[in-house]
Coordinates of C-alpha atoms in Angstrom, one line a residue:
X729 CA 0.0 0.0 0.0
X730 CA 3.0 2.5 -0.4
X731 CA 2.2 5.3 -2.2
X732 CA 5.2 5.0 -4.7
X733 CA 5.7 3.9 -8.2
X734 CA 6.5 0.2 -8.8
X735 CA 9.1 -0.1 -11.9
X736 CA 7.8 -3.7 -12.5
X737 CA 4.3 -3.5 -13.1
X738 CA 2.7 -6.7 -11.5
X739 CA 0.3 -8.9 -13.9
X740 CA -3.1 -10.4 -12.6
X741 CA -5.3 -13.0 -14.8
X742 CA -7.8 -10.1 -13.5
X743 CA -7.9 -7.3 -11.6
X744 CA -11.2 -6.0 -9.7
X745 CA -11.8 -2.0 -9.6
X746 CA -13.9 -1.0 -6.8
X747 CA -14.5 -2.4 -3.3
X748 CA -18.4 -2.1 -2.7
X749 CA -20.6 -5.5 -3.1
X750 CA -20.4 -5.3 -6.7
X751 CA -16.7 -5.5 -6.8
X752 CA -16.4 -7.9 -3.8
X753 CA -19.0 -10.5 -5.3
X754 CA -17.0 -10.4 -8.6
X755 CA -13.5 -11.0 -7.4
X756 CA -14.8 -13.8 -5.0
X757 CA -16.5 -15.9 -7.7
X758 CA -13.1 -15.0 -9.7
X759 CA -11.0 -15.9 -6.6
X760 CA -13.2 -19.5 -5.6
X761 CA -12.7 -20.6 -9.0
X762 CA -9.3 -19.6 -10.0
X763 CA -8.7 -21.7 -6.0
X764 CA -10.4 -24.5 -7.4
X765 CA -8.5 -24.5 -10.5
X766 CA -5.3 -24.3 -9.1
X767 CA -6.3 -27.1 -6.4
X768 CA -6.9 -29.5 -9.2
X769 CA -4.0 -28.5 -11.1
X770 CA -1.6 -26.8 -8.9
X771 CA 1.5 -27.1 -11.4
X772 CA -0.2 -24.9 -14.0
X773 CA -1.5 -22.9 -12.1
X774 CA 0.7 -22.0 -8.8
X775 CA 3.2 -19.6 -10.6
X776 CA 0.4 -17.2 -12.1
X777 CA -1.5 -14.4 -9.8
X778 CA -5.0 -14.3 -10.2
X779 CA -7.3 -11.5 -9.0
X780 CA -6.5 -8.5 -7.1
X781 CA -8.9 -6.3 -5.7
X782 CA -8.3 -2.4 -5.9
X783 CA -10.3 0.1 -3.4
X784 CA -9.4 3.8 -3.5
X785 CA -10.8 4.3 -0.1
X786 CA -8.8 2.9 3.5
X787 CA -12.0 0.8 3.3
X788 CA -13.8 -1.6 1.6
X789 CA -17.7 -2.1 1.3
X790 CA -18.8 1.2 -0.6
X791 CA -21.7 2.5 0.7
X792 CA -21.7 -0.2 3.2
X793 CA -20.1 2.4 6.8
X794 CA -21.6 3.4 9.7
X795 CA -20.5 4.7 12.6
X796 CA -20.0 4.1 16.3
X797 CA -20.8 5.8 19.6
X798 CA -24.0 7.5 18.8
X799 CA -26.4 4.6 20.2
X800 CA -25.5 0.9 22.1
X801 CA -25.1 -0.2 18.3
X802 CA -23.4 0.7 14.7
X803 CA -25.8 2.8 13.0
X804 CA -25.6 2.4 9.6
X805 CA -24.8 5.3 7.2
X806 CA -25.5 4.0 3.9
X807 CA -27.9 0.6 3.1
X808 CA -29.8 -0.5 6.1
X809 CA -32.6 -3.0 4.7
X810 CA -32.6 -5.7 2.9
X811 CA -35.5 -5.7 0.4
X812 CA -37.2 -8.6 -0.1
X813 CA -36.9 -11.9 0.8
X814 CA -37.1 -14.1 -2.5
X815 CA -34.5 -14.4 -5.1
X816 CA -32.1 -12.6 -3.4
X817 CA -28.4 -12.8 -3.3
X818 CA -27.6 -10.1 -0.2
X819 CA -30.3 -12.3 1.3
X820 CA -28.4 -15.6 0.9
X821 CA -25.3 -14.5 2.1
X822 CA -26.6 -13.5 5.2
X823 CA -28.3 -16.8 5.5
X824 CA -25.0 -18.8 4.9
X825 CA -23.4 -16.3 7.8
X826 CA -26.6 -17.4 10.1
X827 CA -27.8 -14.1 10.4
X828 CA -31.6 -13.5 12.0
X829 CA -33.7 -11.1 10.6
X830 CA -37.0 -8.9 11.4
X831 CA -39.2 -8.2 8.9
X832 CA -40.5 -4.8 8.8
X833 CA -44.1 -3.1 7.3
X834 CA -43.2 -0.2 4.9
X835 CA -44.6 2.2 4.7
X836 CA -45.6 2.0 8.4
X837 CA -47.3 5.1 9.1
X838 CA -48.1 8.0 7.4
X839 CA -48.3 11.9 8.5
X840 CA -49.6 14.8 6.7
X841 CA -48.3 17.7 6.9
X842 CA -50.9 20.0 5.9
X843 CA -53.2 18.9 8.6
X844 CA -50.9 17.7 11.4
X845 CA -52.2 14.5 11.7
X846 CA -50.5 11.3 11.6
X847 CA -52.8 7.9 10.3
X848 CA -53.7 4.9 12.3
X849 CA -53.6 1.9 9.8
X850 CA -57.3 1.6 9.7
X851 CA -57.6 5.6 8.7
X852 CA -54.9 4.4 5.8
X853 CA -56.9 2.0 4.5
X854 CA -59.8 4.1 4.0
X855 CA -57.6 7.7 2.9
X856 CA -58.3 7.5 -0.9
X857 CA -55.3 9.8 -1.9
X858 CA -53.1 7.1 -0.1
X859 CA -54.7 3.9 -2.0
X860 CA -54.7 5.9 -4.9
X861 CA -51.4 6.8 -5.3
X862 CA -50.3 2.9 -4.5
X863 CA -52.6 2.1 -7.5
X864 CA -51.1 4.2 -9.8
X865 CA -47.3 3.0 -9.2
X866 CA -48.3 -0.7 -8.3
X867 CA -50.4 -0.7 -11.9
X868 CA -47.5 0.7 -13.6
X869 CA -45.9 -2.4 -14.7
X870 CA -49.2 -3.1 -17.4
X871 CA -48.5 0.5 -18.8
X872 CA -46.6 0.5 -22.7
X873 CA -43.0 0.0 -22.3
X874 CA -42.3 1.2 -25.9
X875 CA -44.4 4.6 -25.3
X876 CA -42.6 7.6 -25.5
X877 CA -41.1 8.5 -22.5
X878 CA -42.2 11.3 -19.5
X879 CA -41.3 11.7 -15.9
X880 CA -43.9 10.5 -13.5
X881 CA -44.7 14.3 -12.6
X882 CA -46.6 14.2 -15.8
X883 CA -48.1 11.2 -16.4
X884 CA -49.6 11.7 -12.6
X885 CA -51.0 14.5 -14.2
X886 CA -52.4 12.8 -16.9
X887 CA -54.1 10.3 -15.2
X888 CA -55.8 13.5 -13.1
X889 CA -53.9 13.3 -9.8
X890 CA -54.6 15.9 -7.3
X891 CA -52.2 17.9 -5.1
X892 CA -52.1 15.0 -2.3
X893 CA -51.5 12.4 -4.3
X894 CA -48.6 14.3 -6.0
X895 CA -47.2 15.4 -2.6
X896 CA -47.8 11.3 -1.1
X897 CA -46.0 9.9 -4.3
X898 CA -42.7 12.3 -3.9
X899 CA -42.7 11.4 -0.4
X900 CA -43.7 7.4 -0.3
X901 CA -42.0 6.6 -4.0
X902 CA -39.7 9.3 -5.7
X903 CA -37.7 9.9 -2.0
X904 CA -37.4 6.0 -1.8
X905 CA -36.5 6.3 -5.9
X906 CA -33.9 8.2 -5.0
X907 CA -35.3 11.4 -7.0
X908 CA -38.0 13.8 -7.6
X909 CA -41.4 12.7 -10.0
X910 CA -39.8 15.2 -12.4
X911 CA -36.8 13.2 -12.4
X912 CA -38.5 9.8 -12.5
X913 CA -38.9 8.5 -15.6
X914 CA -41.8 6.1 -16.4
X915 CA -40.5 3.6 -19.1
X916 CA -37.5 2.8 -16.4
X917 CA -40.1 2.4 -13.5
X918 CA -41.8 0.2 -15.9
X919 CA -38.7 -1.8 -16.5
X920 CA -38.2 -2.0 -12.6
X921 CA -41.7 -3.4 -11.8
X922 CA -41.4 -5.8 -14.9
X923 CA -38.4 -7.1 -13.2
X924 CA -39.0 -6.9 -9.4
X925 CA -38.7 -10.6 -8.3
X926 CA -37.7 -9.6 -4.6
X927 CA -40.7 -8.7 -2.9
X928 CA -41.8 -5.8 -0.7
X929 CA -40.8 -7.2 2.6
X930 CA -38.0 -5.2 4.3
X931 CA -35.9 -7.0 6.4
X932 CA -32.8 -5.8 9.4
X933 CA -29.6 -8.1 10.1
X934 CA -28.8 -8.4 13.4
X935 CA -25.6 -7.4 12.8
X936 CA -23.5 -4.5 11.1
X937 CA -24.1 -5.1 7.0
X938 CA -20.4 -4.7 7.4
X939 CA -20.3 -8.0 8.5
X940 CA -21.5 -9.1 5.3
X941 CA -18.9 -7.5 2.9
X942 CA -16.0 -9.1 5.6
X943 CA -17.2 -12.8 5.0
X944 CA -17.3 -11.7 1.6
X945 CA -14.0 -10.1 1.4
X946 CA -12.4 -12.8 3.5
X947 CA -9.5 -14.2 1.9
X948 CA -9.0 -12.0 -1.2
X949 CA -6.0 -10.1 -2.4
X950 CA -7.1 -6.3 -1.9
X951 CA -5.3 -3.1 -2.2
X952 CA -6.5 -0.2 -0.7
X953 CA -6.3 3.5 -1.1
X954 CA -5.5 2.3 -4.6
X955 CA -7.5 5.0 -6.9
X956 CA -7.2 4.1 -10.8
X957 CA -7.0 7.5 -12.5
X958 CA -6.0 5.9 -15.9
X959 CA -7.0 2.5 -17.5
X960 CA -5.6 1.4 -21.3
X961 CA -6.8 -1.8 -22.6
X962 CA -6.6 -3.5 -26.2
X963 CA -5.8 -6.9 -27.1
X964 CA -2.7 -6.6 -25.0
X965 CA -4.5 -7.0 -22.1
X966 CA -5.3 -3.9 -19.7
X967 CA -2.8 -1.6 -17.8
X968 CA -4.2 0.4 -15.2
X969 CA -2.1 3.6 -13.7
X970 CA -3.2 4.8 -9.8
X971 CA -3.0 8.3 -9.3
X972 CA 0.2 8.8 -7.8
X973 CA 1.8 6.2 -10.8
X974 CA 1.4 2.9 -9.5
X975 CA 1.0 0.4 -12.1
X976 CA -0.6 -3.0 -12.4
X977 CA -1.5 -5.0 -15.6
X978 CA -4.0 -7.8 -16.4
X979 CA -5.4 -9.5 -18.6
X980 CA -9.1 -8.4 -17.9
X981 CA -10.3 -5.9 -15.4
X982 CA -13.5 -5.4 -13.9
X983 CA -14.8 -1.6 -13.4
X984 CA -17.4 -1.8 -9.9
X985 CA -17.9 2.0 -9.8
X986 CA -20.6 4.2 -9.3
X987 CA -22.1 4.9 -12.4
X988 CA -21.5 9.0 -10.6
X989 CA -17.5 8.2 -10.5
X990 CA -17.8 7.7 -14.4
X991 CA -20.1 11.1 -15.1
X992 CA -16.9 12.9 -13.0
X993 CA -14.8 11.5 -16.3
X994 CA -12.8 9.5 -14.0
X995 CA -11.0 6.8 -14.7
X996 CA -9.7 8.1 -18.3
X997 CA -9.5 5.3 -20.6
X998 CA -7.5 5.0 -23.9
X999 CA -8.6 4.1 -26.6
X1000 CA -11.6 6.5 -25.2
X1001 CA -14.6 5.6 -24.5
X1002 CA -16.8 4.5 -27.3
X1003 CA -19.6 7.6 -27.4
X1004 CA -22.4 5.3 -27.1
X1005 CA -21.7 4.2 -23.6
X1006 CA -20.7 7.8 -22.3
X1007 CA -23.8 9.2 -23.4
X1008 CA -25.5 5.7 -21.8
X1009 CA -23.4 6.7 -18.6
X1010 CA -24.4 10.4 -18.8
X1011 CA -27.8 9.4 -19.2
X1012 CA -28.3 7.6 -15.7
X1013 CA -29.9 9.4 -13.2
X1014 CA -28.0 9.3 -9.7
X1015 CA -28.6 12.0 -6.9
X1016 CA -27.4 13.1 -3.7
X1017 CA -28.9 11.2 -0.6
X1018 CA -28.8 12.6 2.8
X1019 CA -28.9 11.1 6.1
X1020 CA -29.6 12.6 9.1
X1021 CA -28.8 10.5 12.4
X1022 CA -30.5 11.5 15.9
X1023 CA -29.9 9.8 19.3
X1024 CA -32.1 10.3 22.1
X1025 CA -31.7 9.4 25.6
X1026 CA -35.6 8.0 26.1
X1027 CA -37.9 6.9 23.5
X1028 CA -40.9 9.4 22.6
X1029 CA -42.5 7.3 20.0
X1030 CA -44.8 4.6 20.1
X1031 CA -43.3 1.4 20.6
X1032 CA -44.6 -0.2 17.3
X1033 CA -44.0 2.4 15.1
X1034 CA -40.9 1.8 12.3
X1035 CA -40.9 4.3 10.0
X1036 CA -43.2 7.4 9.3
X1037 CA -43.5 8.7 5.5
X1038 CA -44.4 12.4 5.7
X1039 CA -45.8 15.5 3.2
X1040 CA -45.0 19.1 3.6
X1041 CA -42.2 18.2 5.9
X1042 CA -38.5 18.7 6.2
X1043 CA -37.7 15.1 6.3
X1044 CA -39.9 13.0 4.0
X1045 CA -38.8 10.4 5.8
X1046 CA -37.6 8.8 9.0
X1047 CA -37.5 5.4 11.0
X1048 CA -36.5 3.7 14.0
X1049 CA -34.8 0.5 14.7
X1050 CA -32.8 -1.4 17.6
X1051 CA -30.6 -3.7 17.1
X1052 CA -29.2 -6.4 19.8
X1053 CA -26.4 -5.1 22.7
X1054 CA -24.3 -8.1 21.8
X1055 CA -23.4 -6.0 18.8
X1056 CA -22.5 -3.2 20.6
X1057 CA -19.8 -0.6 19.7
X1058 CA -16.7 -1.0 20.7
X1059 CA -15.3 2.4 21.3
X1060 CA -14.1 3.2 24.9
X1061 CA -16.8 6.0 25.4
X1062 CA -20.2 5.5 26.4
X1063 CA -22.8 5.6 23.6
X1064 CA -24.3 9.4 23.6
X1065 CA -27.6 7.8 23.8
X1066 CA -29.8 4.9 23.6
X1067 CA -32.4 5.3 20.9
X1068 CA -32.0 6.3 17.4
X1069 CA -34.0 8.1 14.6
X1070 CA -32.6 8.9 11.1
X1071 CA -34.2 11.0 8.6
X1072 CA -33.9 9.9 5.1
X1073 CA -34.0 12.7 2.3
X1074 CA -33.2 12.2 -1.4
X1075 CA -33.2 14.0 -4.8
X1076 CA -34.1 17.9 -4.9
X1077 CA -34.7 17.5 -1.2
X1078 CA -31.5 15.9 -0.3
X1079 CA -29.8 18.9 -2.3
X1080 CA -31.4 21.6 -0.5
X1081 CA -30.7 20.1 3.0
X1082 CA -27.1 19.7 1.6
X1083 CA -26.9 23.5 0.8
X1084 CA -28.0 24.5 5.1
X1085 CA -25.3 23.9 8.1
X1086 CA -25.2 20.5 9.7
X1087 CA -26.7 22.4 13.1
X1088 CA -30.4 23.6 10.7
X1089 CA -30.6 20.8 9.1
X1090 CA -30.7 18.7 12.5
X1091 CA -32.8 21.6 14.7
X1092 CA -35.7 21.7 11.6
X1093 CA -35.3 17.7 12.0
X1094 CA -35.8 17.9 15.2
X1095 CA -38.6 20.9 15.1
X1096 CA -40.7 18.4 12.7
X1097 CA -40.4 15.2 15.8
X1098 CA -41.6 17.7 18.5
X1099 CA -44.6 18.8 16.1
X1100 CA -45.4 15.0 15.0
X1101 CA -44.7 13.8 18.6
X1102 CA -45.3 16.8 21.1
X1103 CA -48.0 18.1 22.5
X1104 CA -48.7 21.1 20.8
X1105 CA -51.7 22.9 18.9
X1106 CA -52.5 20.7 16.0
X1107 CA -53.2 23.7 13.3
X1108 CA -52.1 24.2 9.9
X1109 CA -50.6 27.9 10.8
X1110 CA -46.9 27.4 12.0
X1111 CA -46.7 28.0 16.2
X1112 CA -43.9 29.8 17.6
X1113 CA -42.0 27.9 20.5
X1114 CA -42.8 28.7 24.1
X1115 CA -40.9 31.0 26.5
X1116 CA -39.0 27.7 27.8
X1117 CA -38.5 26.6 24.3
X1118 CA -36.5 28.4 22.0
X1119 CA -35.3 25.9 20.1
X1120 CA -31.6 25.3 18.6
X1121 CA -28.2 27.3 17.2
X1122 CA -25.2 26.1 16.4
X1123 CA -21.7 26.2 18.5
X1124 CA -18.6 26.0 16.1
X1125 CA -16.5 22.3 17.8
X1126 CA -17.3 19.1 16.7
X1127 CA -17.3 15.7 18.5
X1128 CA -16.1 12.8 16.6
X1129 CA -17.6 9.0 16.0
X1130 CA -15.5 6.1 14.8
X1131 CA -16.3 5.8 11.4
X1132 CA -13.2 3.1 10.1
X1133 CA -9.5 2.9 9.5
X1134 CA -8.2 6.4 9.5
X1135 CA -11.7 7.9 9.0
X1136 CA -13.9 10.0 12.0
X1137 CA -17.3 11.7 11.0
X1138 CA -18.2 14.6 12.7
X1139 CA -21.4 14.8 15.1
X1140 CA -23.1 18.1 17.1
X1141 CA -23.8 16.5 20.5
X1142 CA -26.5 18.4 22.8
X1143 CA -23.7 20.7 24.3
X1144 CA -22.8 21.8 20.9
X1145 CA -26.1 22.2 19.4
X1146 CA -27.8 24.6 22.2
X1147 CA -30.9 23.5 23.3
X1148 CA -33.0 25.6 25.2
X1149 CA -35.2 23.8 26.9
X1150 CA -36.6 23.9 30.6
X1151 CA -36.8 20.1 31.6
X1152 CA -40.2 20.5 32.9
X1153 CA -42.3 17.5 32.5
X1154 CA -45.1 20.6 30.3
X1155 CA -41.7 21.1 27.9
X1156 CA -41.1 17.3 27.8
X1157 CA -44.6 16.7 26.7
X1158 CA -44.2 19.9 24.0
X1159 CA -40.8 19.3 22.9
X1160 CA -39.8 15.5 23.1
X1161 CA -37.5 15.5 20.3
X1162 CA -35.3 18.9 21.8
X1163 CA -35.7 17.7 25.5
X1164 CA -34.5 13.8 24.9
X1165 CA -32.0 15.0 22.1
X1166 CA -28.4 13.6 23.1
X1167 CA -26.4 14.2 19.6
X1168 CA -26.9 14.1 15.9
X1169 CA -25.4 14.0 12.8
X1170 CA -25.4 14.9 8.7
X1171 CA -24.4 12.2 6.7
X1172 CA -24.1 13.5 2.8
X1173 CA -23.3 10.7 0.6
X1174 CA -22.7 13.6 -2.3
X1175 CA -19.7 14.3 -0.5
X1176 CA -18.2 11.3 -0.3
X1177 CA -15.1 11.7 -3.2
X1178 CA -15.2 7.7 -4.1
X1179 CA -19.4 7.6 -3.9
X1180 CA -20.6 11.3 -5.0
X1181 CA -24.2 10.4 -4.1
X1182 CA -26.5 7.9 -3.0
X1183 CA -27.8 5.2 -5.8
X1184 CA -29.3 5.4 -9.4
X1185 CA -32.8 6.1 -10.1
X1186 CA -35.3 4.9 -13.0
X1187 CA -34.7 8.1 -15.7
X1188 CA -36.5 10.2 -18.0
X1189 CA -34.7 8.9 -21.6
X1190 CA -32.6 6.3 -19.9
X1191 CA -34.2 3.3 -21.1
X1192 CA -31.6 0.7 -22.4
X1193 CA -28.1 2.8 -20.8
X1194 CA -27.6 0.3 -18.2
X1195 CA -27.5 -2.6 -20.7
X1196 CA -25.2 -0.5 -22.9
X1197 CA -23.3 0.4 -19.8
X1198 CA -22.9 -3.2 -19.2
X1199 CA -21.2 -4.3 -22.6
X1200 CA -18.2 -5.2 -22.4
X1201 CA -15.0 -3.3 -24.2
X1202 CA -12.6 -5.5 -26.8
X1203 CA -13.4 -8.3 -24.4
X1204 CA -11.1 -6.9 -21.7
X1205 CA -13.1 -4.2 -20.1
X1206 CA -16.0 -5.2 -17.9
X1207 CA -18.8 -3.1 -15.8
X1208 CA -20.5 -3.9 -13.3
X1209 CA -22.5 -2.5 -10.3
X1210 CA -26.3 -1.4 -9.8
X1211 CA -26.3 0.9 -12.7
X1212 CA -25.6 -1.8 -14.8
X1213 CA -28.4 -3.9 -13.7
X1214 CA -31.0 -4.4 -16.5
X1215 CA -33.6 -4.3 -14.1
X1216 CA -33.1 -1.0 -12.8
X1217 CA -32.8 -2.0 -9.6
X1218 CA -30.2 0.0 -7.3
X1219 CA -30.6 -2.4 -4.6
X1220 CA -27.4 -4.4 -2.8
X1221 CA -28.8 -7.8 -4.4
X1222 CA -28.3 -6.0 -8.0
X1223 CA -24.7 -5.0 -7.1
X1224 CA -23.6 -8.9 -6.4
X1225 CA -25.5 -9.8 -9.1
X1226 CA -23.5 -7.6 -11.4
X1227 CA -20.6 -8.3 -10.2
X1228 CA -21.4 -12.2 -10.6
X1229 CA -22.3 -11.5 -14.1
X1230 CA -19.2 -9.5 -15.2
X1231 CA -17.2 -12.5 -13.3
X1232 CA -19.2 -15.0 -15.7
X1233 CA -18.5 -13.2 -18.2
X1234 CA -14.8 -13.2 -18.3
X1235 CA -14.9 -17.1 -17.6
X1236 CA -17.2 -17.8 -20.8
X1237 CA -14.5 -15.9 -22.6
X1238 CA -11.4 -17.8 -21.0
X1239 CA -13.6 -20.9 -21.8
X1240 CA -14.3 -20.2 -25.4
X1241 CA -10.4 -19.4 -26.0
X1242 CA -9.5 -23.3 -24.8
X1243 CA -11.7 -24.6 -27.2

C-alpha cells in the first residue's frame, strides 16, 4: 500500500476496480474458481497471480459504513434494509453467515403535513389519496414499455392526480427512488416493476451489514487506497495507472464504480470511451442522498412504530430501529444515547438540506419530531415555540464518531447544538424531540469523493443505458454495479448480481479461448 511507483508492473489474470458489493462479489467468484482450479491443477496454475482487488478508499464495502458511539449499536450510514426476501443474493449470504432477521411493514405510518395528523392503519386503508397513489405505481408495470417516455410528474397529471397524491407519491416513492417525479422516468419504472422478483418485505440483520462485505471479502487479495485515475486496454490486455503512478496489468479488469465516479470522467481510458456508452453513462440518473442520524436518551415514539412517510415536511422520511447489545460498539466511550432516529431525504430534497449547516438541518429535523410527537396545537398555521422553548443554534466544535480505518465523522452532541429547553415535565410533553435529544449527525453521501451520491434512479430517456453500460469493451473491459443492472434496480442484491455477471462473463471468454 505505499504510495510510490513500482518499476515492474505486477500482472493479474484479473484485476477487480472498486471495493463495494459489486466489486467484492466479482473477485470472489473470480478468486473460488481460480482456487479450485489451481487445487486441481496446482503445477499450472501456482506460478500465475489471479485476481486482485483495488479500493481507492482505507475501506472496503462502498456505501456499506456506519458509525459508532451514537447509540449501544453501529448505525448504519448507507444501506440498512434488505429488500425482499425471494430471489435474493444479499439475502443468501446473510443466510450462509446465520444471520436473523426482522421483517418490517413499509410504509408504516403515514403523516400529513398540511393537517398535522398522523394515520392509524385503519384511517390508511380508507384515505383515498393514499390507495390511490399505490394504484397508480403498483399498476404501472401493465402501462406501454415502448411509449414515448415522460417523468412520473406528468403522467400523474395525466391520469388526473390531485395535489395530495402528488405530494404522497414524492414522499412514499420518488424519496425512496432516490429522485423527484420530475426526475422519474416512467418507461424505467416500468422496466423496474417488470423485473422486481424480490418482494416488498423489508428486512434488518442483526448485525452490522459490514459483516456481510467481511465474510465476503475474506481471503482475497485487496489493495487499498489504490485509486485508478488511468486505465488502457486492447488486445494486449489492460494496464491500469493509480494516481500517484502505480501500475498493475492484467489480462481483464472489472470496473465496480458508481455509475457518478464515471459522469466525474474518472478513470480516463485510452482508446476512449466508445460515445455510445458515455452518453448511456451520462444518461443515468443518480442523486445526492442525505442522512440525518438523531440519538435520544428515552424513546418518545410509540413502541410499534418503524418508519413514518411524511408530506409538507423537512424530512420526508424517517425510522426507527434497535438492534441487539451483543453488537454493541466498541469504542471506549459511552454511547451518547440509547435510541436512534434517522431521517432519510433524497433528490431535490437531499440537495437543498445539503446546501443548510449540519446544526439547521438537525434543529428543523428535530422541530418536525416535537410537532409530529409533542403536545402542541394541531393547526395548519406554523406555532412559535414557548418562552422555555426556543429551540436550537449552532456552537462552532465538533465531537467525533468512529467511522473506520483512519476515518472520524463529525457529530453536534447536545452541548454543541444549544438546546434551550426547561426540563419541565409541560416542555417534555411539547418538545420531546429537543428535550430527549443527546447528539446528531449529517451524513451526505454527495460528498463522499469515491461515492458522489446515494444510488441510481429509474430516468427520463434512460431506457436501455444500463445494458449499454454493461457491454463489455474489446473483451477486456467489464462493468459492473447497480447501474448496470437491466432491471433498474439500485438495490445491494443487483450490485452482487452484477458483479457475478461481469465475473461469468470473463470465464465464458477464458472458456471459449480453450476450445
Amino acid at each position: 500500500m505505499a504510495a510510490t511507483p513500482n518499476p515492474t508492473p505486477r500482472h493479474y489474470r484479473v484485476v477487480v476496480v472498486g471495493g463495494g458489493l459489486a466489486g467484492l462479489a466479482a473477485a470472489r467468484l473470480l478468486h473460488d474458481h481460480y482456487h479450485a482450479d489451481a487445487d486441481a491443477d496446482a503445477d499450472a496454475h501456482a506460478h500465475k497471480a489471479q485476481v486482485l482487488l483495488l479500493e481507492a478508499a482505507p475501506t472496503l464495502g462502498g456505501r456499506i459504513q456506519h458509525v459508532t458511539g451514537l447509540a449501544p449499536w453501529p448505525v448504519e450510514i448507507g444501506p440498512e434494509f434488505i429488500h425482499g426476501t425471494m430471489n435474493s443474493s444479499f439475502k443468501d449470504i446473510a443466510d450462509q453467515m446465520g444471520c436473523e432477521m426482522r421483517e418490517l411493514p413499509y410504509p408504516d405510518r403515514y403523516y400529513l403535513g398540511s393537517e398535522r395528523r398522523m394515520l392509524s392503519s385503519d384511517e390508511v386503508q380508507e384515505h383515498e389519496d393514499i390507495q390511490r397513489v399505490h394504484e397508480y405505481f403498483q399498476g404501472i408495470a401493465s402501462e406501454d414499455p415502448d411509449a414515448p417516455d415522460i417523468s412520473m410528474a406528468e403522467y400523474l397529471q395525466r391520469r388526473g392526480a390531485n395535489d395530495t397524491i402528488t405530494q404522497l407519491a414524492e414522499s412514499i416513492y420518488a424519496n425512496d427512488f432516490g429522485c423527484s417525479l420530475k426526475q422519474l422516468g416512467v418507461r424505467e419504472c416500468i422496466q423496474e416493476a417488470q423485473n422486481w422478483i424480490y418482494g416488498d418485505t423489508y428486512l434488518i440483520l442483526d448485525r452490522p451489514m459490514s459483516s456481510v462485505v467481511d465474510f465476503i471479502a475474506k481471503g482475497l487479495k485487496v489493495r487499498l487506497d489504490w485509486f485508478v485515475q488511468h486505465v488502457e486496454y486492447g488486445t494486449h490486455g489492460v494496464k491500469l495507472q493509480s494516481s500517484d503512478g502505480r501500475i498493475v496489468t492484467a489480462d481483464y479488469v472489472i470496473l465496480a464504480v458508481p455509475v457518478s465516479i464515471l459522469q466525474y470522467g474518472v478513470p480516463t481510458f485510452k482508446p476512449p470511451l466508445p460515445k455510445v456508452k458515455v452518453e448511456a453513462i451520462d444518461s443515468i440518473g443518480m442523486n445526492n442522498c442525505v442522512k440525518v442520524l438523531m440519538a435520544f436518551s428515552d424513546r418518545f415514539w410509540p413502541e410499534d412504530m418503524f418508519d413514518v412517510v411524511c408530506t409538507h415536511c423537512f424530512l420526508p422520511e424517517f425510522w426507527m430501529t434497535h438492534y441487539p447489545t451483543t453488537f454493541s460498539h466498541t469504542d471506549e466511550q459511552a454511547a451518547l444515547g440509547k435510541f436512534v432516529v434517522v431521517g432519510f431525504m433524497t433528490g431535490e430534497v437531499a440537495a437543498a438540506a445539503s446546501k443548510l449547516p449540519e446544526a439547521e438541518v438537525i434543529s428543523k429535523s428535530l422541530r418536525q419530531l416535537d410537532e409530529i410527537f409533542g403536545d402542541l396545537p394541531k393547526t395548519v398555521e406554523d406555532c412559535e415555540y414557548s418562552a422555555c422553548c426556543h429551540g436550537t443554534k449552532a456552537i462552532s466544535s465538533f465531537k467525533e464518531l468512529h467511522l473506520g480505518p483512519g476515518k472520524r465523522h463529525k457529530v453536534l452532541t447536545r452541548d454543541h447544538l444549544h438546546i434551550d429547553v426547561c426540563g419541565s415535565a409541560e416542555c417534555a410533553r411539547s418538545r420531546p424531540a429537543s428535550t430527549w435529544f443527546q447528539g446528531g449527525s449529517v451524513v451526505n453521501w454527495e460528498q463522499e469523493s469515491f461515492v458522489r451520491g446515494g444510488y441510481t434512479y429509474p430516468s427520463v430517456n434512460a431506457h436501455g443505458a444500463r445494458s449499454i453500460l454493461a457491454a463489455p469493451l474489446e473483451k477486456r473491459v467489464f462493468f459492473a454495479g447497480e447501474a448496470t443492472h437491466p432491471g433498474v434496480n439500485p438495490c445491494m442484491q443487483a450490485a452482487i448480481d452484477t458483479g457475478r455477471r461481469a465475473a461469468r462473463q470473463i470465464l465464458s471468454l477464458e472458456v471459449l479461448s480453450r476450445l
